[in-house]
Coordinates of C-alpha atoms and ligand atoms in Angstrom, one line a residue:
X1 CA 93.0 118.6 109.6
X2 CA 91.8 122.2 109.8
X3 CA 88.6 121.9 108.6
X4 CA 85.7 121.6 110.8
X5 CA 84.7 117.8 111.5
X6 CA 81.3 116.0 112.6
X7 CA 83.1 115.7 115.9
X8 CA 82.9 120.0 116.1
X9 CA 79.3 120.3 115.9
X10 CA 76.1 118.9 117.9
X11 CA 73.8 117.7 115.3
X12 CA 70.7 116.8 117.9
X13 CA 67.1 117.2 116.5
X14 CA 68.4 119.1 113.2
X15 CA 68.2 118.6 109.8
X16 CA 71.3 117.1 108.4
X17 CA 72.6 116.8 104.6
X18 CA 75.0 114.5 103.9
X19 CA 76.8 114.3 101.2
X20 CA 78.0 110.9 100.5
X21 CA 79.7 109.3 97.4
X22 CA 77.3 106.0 96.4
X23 CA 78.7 106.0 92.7
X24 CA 78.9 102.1 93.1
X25 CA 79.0 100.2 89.9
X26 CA 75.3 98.7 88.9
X27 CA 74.4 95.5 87.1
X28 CA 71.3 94.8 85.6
X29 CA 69.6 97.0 88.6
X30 CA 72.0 95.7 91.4
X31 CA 74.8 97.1 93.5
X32 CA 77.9 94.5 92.6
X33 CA 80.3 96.5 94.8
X34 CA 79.3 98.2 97.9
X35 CA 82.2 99.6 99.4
X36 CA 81.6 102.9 99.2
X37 CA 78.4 102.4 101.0
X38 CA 80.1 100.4 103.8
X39 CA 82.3 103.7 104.1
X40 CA 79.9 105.9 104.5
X41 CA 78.5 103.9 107.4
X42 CA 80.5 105.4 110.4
X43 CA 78.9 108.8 109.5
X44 CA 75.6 107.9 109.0
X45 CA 75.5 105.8 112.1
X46 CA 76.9 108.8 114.3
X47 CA 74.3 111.1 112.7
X48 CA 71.2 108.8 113.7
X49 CA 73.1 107.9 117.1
X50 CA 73.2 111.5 117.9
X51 CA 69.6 111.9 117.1
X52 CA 69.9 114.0 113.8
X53 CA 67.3 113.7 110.8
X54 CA 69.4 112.2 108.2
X55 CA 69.5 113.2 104.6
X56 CA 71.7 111.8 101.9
X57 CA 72.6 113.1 98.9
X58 CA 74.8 110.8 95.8
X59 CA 75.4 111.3 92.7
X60 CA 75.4 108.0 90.4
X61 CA 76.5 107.5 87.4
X62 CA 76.7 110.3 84.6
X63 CA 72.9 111.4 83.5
X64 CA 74.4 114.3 82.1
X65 CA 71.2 116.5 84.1
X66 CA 68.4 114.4 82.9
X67 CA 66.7 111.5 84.4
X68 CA 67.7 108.4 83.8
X69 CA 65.6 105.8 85.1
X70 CA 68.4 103.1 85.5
X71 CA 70.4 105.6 87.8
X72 CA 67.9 106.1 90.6
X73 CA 69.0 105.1 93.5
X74 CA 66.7 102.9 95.0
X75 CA 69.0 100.1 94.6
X76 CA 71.5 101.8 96.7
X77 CA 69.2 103.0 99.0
X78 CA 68.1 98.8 99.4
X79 CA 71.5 98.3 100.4
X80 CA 71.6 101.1 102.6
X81 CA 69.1 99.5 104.5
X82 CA 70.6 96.1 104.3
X83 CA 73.6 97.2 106.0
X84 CA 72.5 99.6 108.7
X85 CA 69.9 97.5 110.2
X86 CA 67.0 100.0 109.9
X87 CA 64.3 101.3 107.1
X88 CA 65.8 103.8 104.9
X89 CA 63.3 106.0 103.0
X90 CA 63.7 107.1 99.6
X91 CA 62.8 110.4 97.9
X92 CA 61.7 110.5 94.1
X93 CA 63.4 113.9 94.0
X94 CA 66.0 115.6 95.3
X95 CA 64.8 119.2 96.4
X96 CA 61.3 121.3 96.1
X97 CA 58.0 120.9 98.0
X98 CA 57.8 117.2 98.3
X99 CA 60.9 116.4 99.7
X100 CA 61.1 119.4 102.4
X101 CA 57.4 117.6 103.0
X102 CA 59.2 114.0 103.7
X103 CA 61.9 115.8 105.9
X104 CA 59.0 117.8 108.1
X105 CA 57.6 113.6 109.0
X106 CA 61.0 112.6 109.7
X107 CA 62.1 111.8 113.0
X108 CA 65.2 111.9 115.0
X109 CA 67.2 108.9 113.6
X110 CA 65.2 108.9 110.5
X111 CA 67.3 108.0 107.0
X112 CA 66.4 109.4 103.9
X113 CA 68.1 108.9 100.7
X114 CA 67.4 111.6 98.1
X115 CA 66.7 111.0 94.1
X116 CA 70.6 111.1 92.2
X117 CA 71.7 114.9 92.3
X118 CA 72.9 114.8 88.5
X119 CA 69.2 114.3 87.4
X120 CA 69.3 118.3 87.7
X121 CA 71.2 120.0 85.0
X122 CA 72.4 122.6 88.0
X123 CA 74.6 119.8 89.4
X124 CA 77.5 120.0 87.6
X125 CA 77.6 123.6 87.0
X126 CA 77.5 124.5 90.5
X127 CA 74.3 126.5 90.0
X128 CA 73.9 128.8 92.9
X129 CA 70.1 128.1 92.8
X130 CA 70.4 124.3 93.2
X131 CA 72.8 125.0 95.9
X132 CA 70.4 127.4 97.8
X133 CA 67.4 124.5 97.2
X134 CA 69.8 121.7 98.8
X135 CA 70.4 124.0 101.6
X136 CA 66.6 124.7 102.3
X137 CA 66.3 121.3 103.3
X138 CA 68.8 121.5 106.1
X139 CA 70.6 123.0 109.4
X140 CA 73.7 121.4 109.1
X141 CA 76.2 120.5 106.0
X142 CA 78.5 116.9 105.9
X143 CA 80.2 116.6 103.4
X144 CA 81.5 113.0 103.6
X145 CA 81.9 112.1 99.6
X146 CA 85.4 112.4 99.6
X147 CA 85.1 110.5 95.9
X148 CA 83.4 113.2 94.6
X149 CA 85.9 115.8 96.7
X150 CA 87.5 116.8 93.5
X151 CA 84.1 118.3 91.6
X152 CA 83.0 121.8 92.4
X153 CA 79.3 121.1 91.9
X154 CA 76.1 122.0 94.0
X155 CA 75.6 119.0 96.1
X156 CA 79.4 119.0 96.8
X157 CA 80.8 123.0 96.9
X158 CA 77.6 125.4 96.1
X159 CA 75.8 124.0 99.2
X160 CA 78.4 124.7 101.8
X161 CA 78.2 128.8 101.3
X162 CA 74.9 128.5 102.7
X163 CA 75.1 126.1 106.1
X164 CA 77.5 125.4 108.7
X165 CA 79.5 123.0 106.6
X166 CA 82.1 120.3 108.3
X167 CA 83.6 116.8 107.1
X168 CA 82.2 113.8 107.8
X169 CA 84.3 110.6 109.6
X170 CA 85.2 108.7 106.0
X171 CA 86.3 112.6 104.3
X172 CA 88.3 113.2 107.8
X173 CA 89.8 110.1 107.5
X174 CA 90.9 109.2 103.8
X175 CA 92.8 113.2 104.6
X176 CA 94.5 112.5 107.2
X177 CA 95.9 109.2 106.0
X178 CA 96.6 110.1 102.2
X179 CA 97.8 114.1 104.1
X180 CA 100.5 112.2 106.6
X181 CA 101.1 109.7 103.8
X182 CA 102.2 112.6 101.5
X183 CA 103.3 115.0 103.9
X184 CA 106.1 112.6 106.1
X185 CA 106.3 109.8 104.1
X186 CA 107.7 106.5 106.1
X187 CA 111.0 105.7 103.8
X188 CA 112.0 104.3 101.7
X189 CA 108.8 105.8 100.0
X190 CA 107.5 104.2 96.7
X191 CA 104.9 104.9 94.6
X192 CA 103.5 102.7 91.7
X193 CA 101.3 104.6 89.1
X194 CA 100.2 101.7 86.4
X195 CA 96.2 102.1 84.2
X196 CA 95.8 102.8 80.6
X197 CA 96.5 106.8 80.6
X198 CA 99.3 108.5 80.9
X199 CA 97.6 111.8 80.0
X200 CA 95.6 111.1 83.1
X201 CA 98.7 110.2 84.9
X202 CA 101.4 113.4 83.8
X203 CA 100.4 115.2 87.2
X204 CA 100.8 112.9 89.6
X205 CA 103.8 111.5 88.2
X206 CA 105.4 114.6 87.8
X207 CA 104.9 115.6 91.8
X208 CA 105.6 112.1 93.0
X209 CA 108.5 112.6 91.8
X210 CA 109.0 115.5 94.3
X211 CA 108.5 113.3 97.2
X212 CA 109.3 109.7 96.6
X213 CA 112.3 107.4 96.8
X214 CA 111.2 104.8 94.2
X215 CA 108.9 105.4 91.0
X216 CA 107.4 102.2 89.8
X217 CA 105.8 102.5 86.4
X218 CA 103.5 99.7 84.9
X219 CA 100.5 99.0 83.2
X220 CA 99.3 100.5 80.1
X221 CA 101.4 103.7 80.7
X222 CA 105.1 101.8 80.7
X223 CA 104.7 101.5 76.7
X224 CA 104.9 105.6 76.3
X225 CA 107.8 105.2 78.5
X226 CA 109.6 101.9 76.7
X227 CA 109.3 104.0 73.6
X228 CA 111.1 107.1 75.1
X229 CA 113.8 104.8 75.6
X230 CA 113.8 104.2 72.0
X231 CA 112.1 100.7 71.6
X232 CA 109.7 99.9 69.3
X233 CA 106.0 98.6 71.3
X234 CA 104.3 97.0 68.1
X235 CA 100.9 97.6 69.1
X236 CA 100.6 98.3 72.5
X237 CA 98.8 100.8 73.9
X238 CA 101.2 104.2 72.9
X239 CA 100.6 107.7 73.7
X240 CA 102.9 109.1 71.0
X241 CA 102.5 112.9 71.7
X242 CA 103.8 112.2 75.7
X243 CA 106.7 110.4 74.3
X244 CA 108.9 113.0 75.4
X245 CA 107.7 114.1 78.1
X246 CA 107.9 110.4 79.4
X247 CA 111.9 111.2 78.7
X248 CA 112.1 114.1 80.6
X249 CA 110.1 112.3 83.7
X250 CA 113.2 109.7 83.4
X251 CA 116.0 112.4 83.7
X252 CA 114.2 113.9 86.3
X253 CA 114.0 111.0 88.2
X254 CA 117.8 110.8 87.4
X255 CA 118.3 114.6 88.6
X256 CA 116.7 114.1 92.3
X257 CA 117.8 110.9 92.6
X258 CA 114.6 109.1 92.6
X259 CA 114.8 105.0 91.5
X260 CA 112.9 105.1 88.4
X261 CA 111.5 101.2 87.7
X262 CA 109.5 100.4 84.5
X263 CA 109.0 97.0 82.7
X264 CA 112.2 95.1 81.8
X265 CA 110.1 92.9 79.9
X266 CA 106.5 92.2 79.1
X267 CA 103.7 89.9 78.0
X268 CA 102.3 90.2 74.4
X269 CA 99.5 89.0 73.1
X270 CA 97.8 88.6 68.9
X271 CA 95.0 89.3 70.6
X272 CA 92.8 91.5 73.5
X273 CA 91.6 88.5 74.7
X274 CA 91.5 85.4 77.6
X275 CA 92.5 83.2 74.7
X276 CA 94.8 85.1 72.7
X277 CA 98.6 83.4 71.9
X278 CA 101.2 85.0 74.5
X279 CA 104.5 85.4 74.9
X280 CA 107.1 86.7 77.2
X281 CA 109.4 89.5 75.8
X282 CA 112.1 91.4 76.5
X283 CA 111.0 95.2 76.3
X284 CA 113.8 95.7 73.4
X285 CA 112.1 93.0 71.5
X286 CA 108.4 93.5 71.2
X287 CA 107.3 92.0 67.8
X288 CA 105.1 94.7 65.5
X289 CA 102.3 92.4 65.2
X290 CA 101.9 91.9 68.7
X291 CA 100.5 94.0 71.8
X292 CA 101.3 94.6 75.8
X293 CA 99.1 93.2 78.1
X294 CA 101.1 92.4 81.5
X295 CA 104.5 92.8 83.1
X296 CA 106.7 89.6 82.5
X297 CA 108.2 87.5 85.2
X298 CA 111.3 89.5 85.7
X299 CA 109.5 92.8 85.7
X300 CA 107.2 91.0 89.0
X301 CA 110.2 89.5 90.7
X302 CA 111.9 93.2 90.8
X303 CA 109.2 95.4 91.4
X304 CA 108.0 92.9 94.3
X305 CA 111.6 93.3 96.1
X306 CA 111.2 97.2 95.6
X307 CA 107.8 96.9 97.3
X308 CA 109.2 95.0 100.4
X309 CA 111.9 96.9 100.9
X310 CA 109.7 99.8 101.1
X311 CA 108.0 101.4 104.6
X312 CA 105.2 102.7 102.7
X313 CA 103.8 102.5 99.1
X314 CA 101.0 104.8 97.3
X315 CA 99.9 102.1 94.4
X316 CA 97.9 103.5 91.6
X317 CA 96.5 101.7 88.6
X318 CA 96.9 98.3 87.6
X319 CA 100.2 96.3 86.3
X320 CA 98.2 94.9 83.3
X321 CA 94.4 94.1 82.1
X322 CA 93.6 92.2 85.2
X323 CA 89.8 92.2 84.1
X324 CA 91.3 88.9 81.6
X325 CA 92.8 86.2 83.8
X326 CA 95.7 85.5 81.2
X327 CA 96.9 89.2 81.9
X328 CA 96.3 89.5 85.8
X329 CA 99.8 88.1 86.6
X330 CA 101.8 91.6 86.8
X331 CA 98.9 93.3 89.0
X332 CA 98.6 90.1 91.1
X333 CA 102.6 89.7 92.2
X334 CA 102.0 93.7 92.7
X335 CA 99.1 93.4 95.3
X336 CA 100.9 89.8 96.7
X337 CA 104.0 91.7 97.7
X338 CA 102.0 94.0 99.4
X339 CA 99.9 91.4 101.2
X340 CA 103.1 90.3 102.3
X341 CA 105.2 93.0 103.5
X342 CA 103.8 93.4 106.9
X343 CA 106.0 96.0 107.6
X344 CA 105.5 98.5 105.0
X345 CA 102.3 100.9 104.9
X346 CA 100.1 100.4 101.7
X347 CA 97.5 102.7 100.2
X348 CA 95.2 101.8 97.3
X349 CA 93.9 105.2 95.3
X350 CA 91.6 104.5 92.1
X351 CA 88.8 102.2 91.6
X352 CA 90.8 99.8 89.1
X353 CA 93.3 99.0 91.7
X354 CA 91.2 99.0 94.3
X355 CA 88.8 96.7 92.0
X356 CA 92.0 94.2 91.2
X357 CA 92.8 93.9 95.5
X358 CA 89.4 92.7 95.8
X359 CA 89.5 90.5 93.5
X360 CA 92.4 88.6 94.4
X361 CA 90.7 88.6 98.1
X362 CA 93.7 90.6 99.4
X363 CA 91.6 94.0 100.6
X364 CA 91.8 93.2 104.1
X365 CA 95.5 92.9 103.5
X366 CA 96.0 96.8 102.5
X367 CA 96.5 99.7 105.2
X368 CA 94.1 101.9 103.5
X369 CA 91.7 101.4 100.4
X370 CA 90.8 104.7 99.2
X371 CA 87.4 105.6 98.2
X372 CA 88.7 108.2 95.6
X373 CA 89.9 107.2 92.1
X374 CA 89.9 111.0 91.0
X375 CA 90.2 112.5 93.7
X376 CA 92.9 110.2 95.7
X377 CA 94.7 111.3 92.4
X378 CA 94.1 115.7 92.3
X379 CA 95.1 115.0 96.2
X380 CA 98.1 113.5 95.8
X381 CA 99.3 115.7 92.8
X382 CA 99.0 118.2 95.7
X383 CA 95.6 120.1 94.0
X384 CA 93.2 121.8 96.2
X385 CA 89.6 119.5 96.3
X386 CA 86.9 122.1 96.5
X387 CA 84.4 119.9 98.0
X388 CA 86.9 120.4 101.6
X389 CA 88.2 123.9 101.1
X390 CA 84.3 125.2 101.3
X391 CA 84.2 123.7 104.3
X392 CA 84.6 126.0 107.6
X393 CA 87.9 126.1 109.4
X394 CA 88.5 124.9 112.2
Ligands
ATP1 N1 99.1 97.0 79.0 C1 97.8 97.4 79.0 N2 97.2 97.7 77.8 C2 95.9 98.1 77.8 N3 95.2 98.4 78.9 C3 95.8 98.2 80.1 C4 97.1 97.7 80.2 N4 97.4 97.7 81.5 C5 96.3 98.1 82.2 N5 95.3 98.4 81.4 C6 94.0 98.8 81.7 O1 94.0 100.0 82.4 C7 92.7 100.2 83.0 C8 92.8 101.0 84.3 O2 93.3 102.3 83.9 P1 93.1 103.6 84.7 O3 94.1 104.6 84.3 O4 91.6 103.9 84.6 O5 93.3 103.0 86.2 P2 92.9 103.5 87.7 O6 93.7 104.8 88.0 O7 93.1 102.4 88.6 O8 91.4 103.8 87.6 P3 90.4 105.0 88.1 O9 90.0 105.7 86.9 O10 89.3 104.2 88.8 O11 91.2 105.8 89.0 C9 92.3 98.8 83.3 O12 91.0 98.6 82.8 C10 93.3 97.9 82.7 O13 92.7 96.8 82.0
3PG2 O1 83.7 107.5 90.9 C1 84.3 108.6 91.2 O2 85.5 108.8 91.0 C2 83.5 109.7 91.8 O3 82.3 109.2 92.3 C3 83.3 110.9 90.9 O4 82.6 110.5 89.8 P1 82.7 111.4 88.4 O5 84.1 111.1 87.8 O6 81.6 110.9 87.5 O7 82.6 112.8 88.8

């Protein structure tokens, strides 16, 4: 990488900001998935082993610049402590008097968690105040939220014009295993881009197909591409105004040579539900009155032989609404077949597919889970994430 890491600098004695990504999904006041905090461990344990006052900064949530009391992050900070071992205080705020204050008690080793950075209105826009108030409270800039890498906002861009600003450990490493990933590719190279938008999905599609050998195409998004090859989807999930652009990402595929894989057939449902009447279909014969919810039998058994023939496998979105049990079959064969090839290299980007590995206990069976949904995404679609380029060269 040729930014500047935590390894480049001596953080002894001083004041450190880190910017971490603890958007963890909340329920009913609790943290239900920690991961993200578990990443950001390595960091935050270097910091207070190397004897630097520790201050975290998270976003959680969307409170659109206002406070909103279910989005503080004293939960998180909880957990924080849970998991490190050792007390973890927790600001009310997350600049001004107060908090520069707690940070003059602090000792070396100390952990503080600040209040969420969107409660300020400046977040988001990058407000060059904020920035310069986030910076008074510190020597050194981390910037370890490599889920949030992709927004240019205070806590994440602003802030590092004003400090010495370097990556921390989980930023360096979800870089240099996405950047190899992407750069020299293991082949056969395969990527799998499944989830309910293919709006959201047109980017990284289109440079995949710059740079992989096979193009597996499931989830929510095949339907766009079933009806570009003139079949009717009754009423699946259809994004009518990409229809042709779906067409032109097949003779593309065609034109470099890239295996291009979607359904071959499907299973509908009369209903979005657990309970709903099912059927297998081929995708020439999906009946009007019924929707798309999973990839069929066939569909599995092929894209599972793709996987295992591959050497390393970018997987992005689910294979079907995995969230229902009657409909987690396609994402399931999808994240077995990775389980099982041993040989092959597998990296999970986006918090659905991430979400789906966990729950079919198979995380500790993936090369890499990334902590970006977003910005795993802009990365891969070759974008440049501003919360790394303001960071100082190496
Ligand atoms: N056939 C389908 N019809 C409707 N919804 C579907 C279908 N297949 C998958 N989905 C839904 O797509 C959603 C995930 O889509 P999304 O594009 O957000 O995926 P992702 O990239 O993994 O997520 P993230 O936004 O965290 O990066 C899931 O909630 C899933 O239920
Ligand atoms: O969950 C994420 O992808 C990151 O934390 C970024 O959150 P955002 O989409 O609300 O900016």
């Amino acid at each position: 990488m040729n930014k500047q890491t935590l390894k480049d600098i001596d953080v002894k004695g001083k004041r450190v900001f880190c910017r971490v990504d603890f958007n963890v999904p909340m329920k009913d006041g609790k943290v239900t998935d920690e991961t993200r905090i578990r990443a950001a461990i390595p960091t935050i344990q270097h910091l207070v082993e190397q004897g630097a006052k520790v201050i975290l900064a998270s976003h959680l949530g969307r409170p659109k610049g206002q406070v909103v009391e279910e989005l503080r992050l004293n939960a998180v900070a909880e957990r924080l402590q849970d998991l490190l071992g050792k007390s973890v205080a927790k600001a009310d705020e997350a600049y001004g008097e107060n908090v520069k204050q707690i940070i003059n008690n602090m000792n070396e080793g100390d952990v503080l968690v600040l209040e969420n950075v969107r409660f300020y209105p400046g977040e988001e826009k990058n407000d060059a105040e904020l920035a310069k108030a986030f910076a008074e409270l510190a020597d050194v800039y981390v910037n370890d939220a490599f889920g949030a890498a992709h927004r240019a906002h205070a806590s994440t861009e602003g802030i590092a014009h004003h400090l010495p600003a370097v990556a921390g450990l989980l930023m360096e490493k979800e870089l240099d295993v996405l950047g190899k990933a992407l750069s020299n590719p293991d082949r056969p190279f395969t990527a799998i881009v499944g989830g309910a938008k293919v709006k959201d999905k047109i980017g990284v599609i289109e440079s995949l197909l710059e740079k992989v050998d096979n193009l597996i195409i499931g989830g929510g998004l095949s339907y766009t591409f079933i009806k570009a090859n003139g079949h009717e989807v009754g009423k699946s999930l259809l994004e009518e105004d990409k229809v042709d652009l779906a067409k032109s990402f097949m003779e593309k595929a065609k034109e470099k040579g890239v295996n291009f894989y979607m359904p071959v057939d499907v299973v509908v449902a009369d209903d979005f539900s657990n309970d709903a009447n099912t059927q297998v279909v081929s995708v020439d014969s999906i009946p009007s009155d019924w929707e798309g919810l999973d990839a069929g039998p066939k569909t599995r058994e092929i894209y599972a032989d793709v996987i295992k023939n591959s050497k390393l496998v970018i997987w992005n979105g689910p294979m079907g609404v995995f969230e229902l049990d009657t409909f987690a079959n396609g994402t399931k064969a999808v994240a077995e077949a990775l389980a099982e090839a041993t040989d092959t290299y597998s990296v999970i980007g986006g918090g659905d597919s991430a979400a789906a590995v966990e729950k079919f206990n198979l995380a500790d069976k993936m090369s890499h889970i990334s902590t970006g949904g977003g910005a795993s995404l802009e990365f891969m679609e070759g974008k440049q994430l501003p919360g790394v380029t303001a960071l100082n060269d190496k």
